[in-house]
mmCIF file of C-alpha atoms in Angstrom:
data_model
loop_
_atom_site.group_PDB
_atom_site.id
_atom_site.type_symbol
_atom_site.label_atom_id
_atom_site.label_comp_id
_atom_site.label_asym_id
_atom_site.label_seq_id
_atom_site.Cartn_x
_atom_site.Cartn_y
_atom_site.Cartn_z
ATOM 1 C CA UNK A 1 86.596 141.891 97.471
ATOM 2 C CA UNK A 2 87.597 144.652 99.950
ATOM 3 C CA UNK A 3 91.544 145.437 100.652
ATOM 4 C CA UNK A 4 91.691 143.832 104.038
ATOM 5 C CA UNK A 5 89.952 140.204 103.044
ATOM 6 C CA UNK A 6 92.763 140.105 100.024
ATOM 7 C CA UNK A 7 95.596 140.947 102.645
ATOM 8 C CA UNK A 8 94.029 138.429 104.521
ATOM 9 C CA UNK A 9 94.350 135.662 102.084
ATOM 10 C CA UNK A 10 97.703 136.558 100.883
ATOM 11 C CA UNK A 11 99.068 136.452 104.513
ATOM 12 C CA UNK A 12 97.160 132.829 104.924
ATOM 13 C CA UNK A 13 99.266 131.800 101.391
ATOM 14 C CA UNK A 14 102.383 132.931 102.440
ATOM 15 C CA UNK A 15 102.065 131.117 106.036
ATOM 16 C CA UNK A 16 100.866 127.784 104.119
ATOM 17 C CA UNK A 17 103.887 127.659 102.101
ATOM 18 C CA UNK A 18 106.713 129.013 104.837
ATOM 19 C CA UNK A 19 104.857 126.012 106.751
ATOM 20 C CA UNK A 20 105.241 123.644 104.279
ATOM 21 C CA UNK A 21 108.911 124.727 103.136
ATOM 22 C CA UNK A 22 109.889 124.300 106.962
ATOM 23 C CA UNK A 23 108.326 120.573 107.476
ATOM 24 C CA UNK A 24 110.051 119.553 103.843
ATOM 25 C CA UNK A 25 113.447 120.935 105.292
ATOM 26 C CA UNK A 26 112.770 119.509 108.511
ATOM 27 C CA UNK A 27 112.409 115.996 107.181
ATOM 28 C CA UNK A 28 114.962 115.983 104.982
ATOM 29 C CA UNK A 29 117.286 117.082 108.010
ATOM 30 C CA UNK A 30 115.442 114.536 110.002
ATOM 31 C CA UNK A 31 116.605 111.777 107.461
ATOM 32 C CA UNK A 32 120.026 112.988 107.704
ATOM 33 C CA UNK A 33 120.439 112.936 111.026
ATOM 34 C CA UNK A 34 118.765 109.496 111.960
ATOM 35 C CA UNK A 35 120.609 107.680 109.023
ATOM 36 C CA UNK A 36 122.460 104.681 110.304
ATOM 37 C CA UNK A 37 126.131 104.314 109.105
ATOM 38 C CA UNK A 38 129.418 103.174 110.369
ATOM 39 C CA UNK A 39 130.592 106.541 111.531
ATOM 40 C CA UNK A 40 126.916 106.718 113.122
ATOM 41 C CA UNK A 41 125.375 103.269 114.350
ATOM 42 C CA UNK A 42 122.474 105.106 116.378
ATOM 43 C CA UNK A 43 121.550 102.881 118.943
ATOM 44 C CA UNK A 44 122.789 100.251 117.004
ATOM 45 C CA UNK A 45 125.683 97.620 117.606
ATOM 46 C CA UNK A 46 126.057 95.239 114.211
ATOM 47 C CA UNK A 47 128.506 92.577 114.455
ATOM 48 C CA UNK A 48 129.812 94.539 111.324
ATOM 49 C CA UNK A 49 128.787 97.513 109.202
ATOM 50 C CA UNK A 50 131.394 98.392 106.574
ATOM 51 C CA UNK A 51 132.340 101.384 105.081
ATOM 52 C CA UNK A 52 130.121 102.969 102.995
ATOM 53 C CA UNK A 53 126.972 101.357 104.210
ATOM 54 C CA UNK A 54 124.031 103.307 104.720
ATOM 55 C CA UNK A 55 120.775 102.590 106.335
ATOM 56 C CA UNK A 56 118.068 105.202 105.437
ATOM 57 C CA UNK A 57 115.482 106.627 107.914
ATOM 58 C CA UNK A 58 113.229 105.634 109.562
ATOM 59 C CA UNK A 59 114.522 101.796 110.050
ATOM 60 C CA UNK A 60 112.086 98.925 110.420
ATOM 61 C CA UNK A 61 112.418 96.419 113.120
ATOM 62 C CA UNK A 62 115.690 95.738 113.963
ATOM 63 C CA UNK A 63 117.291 93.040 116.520
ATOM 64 C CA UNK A 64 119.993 90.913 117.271
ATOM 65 C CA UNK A 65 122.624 93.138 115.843
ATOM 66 C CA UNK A 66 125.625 91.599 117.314
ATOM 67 C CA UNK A 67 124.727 88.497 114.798
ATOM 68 C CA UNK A 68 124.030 90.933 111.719
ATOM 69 C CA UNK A 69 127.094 91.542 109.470
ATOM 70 C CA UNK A 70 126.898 94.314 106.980
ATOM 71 C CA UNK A 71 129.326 94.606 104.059
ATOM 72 C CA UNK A 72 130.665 97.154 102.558
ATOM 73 C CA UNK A 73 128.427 100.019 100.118
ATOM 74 C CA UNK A 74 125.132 98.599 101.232
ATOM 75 C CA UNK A 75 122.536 100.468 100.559
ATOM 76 C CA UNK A 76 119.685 99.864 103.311
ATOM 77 C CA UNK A 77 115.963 101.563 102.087
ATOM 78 C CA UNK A 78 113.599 102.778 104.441
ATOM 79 C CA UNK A 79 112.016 100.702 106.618
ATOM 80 C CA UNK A 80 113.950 97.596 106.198
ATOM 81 C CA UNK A 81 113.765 94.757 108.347
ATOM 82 C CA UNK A 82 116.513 93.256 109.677
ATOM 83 C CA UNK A 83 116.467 90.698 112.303
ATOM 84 C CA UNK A 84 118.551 87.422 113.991
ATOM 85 C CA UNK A 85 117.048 84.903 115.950
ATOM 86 C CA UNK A 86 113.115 84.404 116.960
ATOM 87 C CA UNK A 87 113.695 87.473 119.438
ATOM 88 C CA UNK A 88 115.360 90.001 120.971
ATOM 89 C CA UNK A 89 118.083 89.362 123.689
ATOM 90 C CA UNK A 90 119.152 85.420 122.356
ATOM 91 C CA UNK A 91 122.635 84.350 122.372
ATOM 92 C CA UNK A 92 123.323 82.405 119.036
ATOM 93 C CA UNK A 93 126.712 81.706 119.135
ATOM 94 C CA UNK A 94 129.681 82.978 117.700
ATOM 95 C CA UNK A 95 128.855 82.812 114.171
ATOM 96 C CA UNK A 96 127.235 85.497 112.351
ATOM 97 C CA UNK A 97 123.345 84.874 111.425
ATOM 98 C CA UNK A 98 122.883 87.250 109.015
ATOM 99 C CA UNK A 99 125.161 88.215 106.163
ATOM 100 C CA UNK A 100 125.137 91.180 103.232
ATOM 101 C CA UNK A 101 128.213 91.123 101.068
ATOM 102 C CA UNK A 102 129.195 94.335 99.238
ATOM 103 C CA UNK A 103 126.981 96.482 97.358
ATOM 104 C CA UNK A 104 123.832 94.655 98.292
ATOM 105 C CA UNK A 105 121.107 97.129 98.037
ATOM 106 C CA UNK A 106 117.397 96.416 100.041
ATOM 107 C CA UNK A 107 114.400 97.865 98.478
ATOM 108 C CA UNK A 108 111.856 100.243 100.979
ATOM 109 C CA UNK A 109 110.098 97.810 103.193
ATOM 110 C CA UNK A 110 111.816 94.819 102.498
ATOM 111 C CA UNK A 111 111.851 92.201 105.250
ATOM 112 C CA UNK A 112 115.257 89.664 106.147
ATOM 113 C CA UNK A 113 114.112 87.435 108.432
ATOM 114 C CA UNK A 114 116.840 85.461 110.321
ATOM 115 C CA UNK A 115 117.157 82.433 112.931
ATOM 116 C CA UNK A 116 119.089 80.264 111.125
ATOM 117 C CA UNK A 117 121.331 81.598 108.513
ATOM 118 C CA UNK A 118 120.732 83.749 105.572
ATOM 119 C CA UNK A 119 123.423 84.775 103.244
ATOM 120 C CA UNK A 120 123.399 87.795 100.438
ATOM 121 C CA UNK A 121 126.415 87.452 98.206
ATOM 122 C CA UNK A 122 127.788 90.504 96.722
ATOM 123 C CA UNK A 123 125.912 93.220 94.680
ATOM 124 C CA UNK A 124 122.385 91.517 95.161
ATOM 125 C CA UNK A 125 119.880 94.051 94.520
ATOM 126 C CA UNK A 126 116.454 93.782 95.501
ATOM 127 C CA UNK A 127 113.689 95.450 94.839
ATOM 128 C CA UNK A 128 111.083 97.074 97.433
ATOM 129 C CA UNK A 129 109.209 94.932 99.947
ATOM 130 C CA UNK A 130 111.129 91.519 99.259
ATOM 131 C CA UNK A 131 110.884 89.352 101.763
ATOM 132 C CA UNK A 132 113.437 86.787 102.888
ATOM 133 C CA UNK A 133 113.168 84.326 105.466
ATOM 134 C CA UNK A 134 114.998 81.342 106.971
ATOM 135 C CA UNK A 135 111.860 80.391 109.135
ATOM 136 C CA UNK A 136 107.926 79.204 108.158
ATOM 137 C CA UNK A 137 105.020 78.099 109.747
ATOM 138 C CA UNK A 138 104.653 74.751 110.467
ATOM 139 C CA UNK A 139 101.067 73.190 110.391
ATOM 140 C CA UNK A 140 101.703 69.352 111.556
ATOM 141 C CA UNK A 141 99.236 69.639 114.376
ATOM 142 C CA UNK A 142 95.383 70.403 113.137
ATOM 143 C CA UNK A 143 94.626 70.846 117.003
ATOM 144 C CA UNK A 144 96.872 73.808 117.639
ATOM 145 C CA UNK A 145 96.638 77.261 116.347
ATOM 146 C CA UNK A 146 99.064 77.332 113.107
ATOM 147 C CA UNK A 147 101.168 80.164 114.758
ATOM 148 C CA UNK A 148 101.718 78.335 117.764
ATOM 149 C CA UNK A 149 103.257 75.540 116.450
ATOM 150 C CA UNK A 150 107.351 75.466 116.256
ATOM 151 C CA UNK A 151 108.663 76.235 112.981
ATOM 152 C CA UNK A 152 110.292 75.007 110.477
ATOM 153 C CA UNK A 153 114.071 76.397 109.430
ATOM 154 C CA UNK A 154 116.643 75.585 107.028
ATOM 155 C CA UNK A 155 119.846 78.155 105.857
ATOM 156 C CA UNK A 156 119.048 80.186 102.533
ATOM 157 C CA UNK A 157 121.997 81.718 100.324
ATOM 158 C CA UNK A 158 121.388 84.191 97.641
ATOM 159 C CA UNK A 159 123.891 84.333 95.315
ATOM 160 C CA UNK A 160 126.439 87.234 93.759
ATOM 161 C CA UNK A 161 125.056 89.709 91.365
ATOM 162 C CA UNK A 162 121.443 88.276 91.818
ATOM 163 C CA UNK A 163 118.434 90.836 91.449
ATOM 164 C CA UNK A 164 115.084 90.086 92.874
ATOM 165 C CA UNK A 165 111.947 92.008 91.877
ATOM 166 C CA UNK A 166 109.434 93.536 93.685
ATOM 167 C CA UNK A 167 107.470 91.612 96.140
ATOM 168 C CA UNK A 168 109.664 88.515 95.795
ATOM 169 C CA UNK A 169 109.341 85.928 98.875
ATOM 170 C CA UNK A 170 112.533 83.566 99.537
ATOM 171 C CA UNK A 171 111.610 80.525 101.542
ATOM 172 C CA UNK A 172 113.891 78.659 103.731
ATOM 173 C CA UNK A 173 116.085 76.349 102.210
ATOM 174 C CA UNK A 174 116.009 78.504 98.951
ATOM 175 C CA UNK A 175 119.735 78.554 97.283
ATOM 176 C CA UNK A 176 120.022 80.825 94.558
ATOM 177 C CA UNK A 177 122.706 81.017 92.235
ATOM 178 C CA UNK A 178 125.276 83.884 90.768
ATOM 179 C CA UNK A 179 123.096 86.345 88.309
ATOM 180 C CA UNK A 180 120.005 85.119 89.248
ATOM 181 C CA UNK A 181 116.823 86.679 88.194
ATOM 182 C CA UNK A 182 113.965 86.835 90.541
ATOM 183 C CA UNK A 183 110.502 88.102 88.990
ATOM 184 C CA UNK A 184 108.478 90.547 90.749
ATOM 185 C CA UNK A 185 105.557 88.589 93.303
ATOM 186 C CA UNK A 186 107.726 85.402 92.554
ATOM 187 C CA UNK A 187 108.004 82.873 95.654
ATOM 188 C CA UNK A 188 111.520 80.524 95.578
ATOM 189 C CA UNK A 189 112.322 77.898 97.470
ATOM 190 C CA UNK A 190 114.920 74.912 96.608
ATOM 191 C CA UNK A 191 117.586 75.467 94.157
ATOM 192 C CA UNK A 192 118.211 77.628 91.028
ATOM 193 C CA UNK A 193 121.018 77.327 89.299
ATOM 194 C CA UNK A 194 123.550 80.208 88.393
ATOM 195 C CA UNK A 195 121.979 82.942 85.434
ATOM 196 C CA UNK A 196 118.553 81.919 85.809
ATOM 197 C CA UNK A 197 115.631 83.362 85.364
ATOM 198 C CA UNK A 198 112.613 82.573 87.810
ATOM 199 C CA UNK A 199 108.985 83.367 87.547
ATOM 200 C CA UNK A 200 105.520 82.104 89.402
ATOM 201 C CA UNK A 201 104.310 81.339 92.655
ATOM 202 C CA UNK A 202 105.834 78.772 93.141
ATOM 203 C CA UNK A 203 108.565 80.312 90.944
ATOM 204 C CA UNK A 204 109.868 77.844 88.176
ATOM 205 C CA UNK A 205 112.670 78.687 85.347
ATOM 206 C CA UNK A 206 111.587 80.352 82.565
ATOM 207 C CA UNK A 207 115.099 81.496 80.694
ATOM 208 C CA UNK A 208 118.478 79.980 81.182
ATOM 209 C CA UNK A 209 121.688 80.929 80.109
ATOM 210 C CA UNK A 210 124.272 78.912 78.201
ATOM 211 C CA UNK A 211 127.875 78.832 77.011
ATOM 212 C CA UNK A 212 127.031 77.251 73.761
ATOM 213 C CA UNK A 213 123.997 78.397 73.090
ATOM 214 C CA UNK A 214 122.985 81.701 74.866
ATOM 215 C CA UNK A 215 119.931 82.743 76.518
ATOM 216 C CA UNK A 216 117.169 79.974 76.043
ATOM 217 C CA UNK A 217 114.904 81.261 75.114
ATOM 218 C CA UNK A 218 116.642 84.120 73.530
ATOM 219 C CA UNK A 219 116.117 87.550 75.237
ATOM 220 C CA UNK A 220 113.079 89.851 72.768
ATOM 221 C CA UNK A 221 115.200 92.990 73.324
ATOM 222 C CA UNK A 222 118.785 93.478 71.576
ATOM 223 C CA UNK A 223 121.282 94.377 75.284
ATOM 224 C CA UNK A 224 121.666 98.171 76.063
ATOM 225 C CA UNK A 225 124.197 99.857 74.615
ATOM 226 C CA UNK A 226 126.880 100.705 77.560
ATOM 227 C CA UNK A 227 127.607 104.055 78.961
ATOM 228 C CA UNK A 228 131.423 105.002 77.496
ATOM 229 C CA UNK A 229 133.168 105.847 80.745
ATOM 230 C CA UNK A 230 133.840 109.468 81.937
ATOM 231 C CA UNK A 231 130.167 110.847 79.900
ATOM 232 C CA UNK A 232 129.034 113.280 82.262
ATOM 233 C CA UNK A 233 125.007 114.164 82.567
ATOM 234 C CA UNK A 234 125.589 116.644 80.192
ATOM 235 C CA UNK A 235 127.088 114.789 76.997
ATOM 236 C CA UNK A 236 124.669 111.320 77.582
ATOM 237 C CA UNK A 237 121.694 113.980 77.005
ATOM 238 C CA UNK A 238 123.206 115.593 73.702
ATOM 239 C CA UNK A 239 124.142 111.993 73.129
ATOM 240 C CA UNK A 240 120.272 110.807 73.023
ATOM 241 C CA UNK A 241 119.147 113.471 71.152
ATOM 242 C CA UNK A 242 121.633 112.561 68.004
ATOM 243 C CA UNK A 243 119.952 109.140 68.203
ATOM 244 C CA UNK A 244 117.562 107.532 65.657
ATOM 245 C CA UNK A 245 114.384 106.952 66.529
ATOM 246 C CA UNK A 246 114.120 103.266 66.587
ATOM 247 C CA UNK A 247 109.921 103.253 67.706
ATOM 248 C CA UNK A 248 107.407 102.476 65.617
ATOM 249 C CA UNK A 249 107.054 103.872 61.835
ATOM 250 C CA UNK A 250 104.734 107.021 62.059
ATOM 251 C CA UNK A 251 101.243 105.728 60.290
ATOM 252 C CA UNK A 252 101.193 108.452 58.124
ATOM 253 C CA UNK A 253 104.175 107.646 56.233
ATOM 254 C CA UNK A 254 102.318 104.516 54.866
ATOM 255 C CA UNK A 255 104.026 102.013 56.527
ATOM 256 C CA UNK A 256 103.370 99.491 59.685
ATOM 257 C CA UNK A 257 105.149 97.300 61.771
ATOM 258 C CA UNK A 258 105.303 93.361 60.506
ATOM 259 C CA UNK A 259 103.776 90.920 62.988
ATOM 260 C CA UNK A 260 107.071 89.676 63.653
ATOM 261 C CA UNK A 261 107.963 93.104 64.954
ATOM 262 C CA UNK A 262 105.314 93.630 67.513
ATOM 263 C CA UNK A 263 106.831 92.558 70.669
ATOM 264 C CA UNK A 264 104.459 89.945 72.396
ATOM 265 C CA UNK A 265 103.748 89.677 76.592
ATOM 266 C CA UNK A 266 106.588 90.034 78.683
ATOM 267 C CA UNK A 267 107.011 87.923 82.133
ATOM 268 C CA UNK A 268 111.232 88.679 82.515
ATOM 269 C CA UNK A 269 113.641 89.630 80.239
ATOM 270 C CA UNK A 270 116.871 89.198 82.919
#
């Protein structure tokens, strides 16, 4: 190849990467800036955002802010949904609509869809694109188109230190206990009691906690061991390399796992 096409194609390299080092730093600074927090509400004005709270860039659909009351430590994904009332520019009273306690955390994409009222309790962490809703279609009328009939609303509360999986849909009415478990794709609506664990569409309870007894039925995997407090990075790395291996036994020491051992299909462990 003759000298000037190779300074050619090294000058065409080094342009592609500057290019793509400058759009990465770009974005990142572009997050930054268009973050949503206390200190900087954007062209927000929540009814409350406490301290700590963060919602990332770039927001989903937001409305009715004066009615939205954020707690403190939330932790808001990207485009998040976040609305009160059927539309913008509604008066609904002096109460708040919508409600995060502390330390709630919303997945990327999720959806919290507000006219009547919707409670998160504290430390509730969902998943990405969970949807929850105080409002449904209503389909009383086969003459009318199904989205232009008037809906149907009732108040949903999730409770303290509940997690809910991936994809999970919370229908109005739905009133979910402390530690609840929420399985990926499930759909809840009605009642589940406190440490429960719900699966299906529509979701049911498949593992329940209990003084005397425990989990029913019992979890397949013994609880984590917890991290001693102060470890830094550093000494929980050197840490995991000192542990056994607790996997399989190697086939070629002569040995194999008893059927008891092999762990069977897992829906939700809580």
């Amino acid at each position: 190849m003759p000298m000037n096409e190779n300074l050619f194609s090294s000058w065409a390299a080094w342009r592609r990467r500057t290019a793509s080092r400058l759009v990465h730093r770009g974005s990142r600074w572009v997050r930054q800036a268009g973050a949503v927090t206390r200190e900087r509400p954007g062209p927000y004005r929540f009814g409350a955002i406490g301290v700590g709270t963060r919602l990332a860039f770039p927001q989903g659909t937001v409305f009715g802010e004066p009615w939205i009351h954020l707690g403190d430590h939330c932790v808001i994904g990207e485009q998040v949904t976040l609305t009160a009332g059927m539309m913008p520019g509604l008066d609904l009273g002096p109460d708040p609509v919508l409600r995060l306690g502390n330390g709630v955390v919303l997945g990327r994409g999720s959806h919290v869809i507000a006219s009547r009222t919707v409670e998160f309790g504290d430390d509730v962490f969902c998943g990405p694109y969970v949807y929850v809703t105080s409002d449904n279609h209503s389909y009383d009328d086969p003459e009318q188109p199904i989205g232009r009939q008037w809906p149907r609303s009732a108040p949903v509360s999730i409770g303290s230190g509940s997690w809910l999986g991936a994809g999970a849909v919370i229908l109005p009415g739905a009133r979910l206990g402390r530690n609840v478990v929420v399985a990926a794709g499930a759909i809840v609506r009605g009642e589940v009691p406190d440490h429960a664990v719900v699966a299906g569409a529509p979701a049911r309870i498949i593992r329940r906690w209990a003084p005397d007894a425990g989990w029913q039925p019992p979890l397949r995997t013994p609880p984590p061991k917890p991290i001693p407090a102060g470890m830094t990075a550093e000494q929980l790395m050197a840490l995991a390399e000192l542990e056994p291996d607790d996997g399989p036994v190697r086939e070629q020491e002569g040995e194999r796992q008893r059927p008891e051992q092999v762990p069977g299909p897992r829906v939700a462990d809580g």
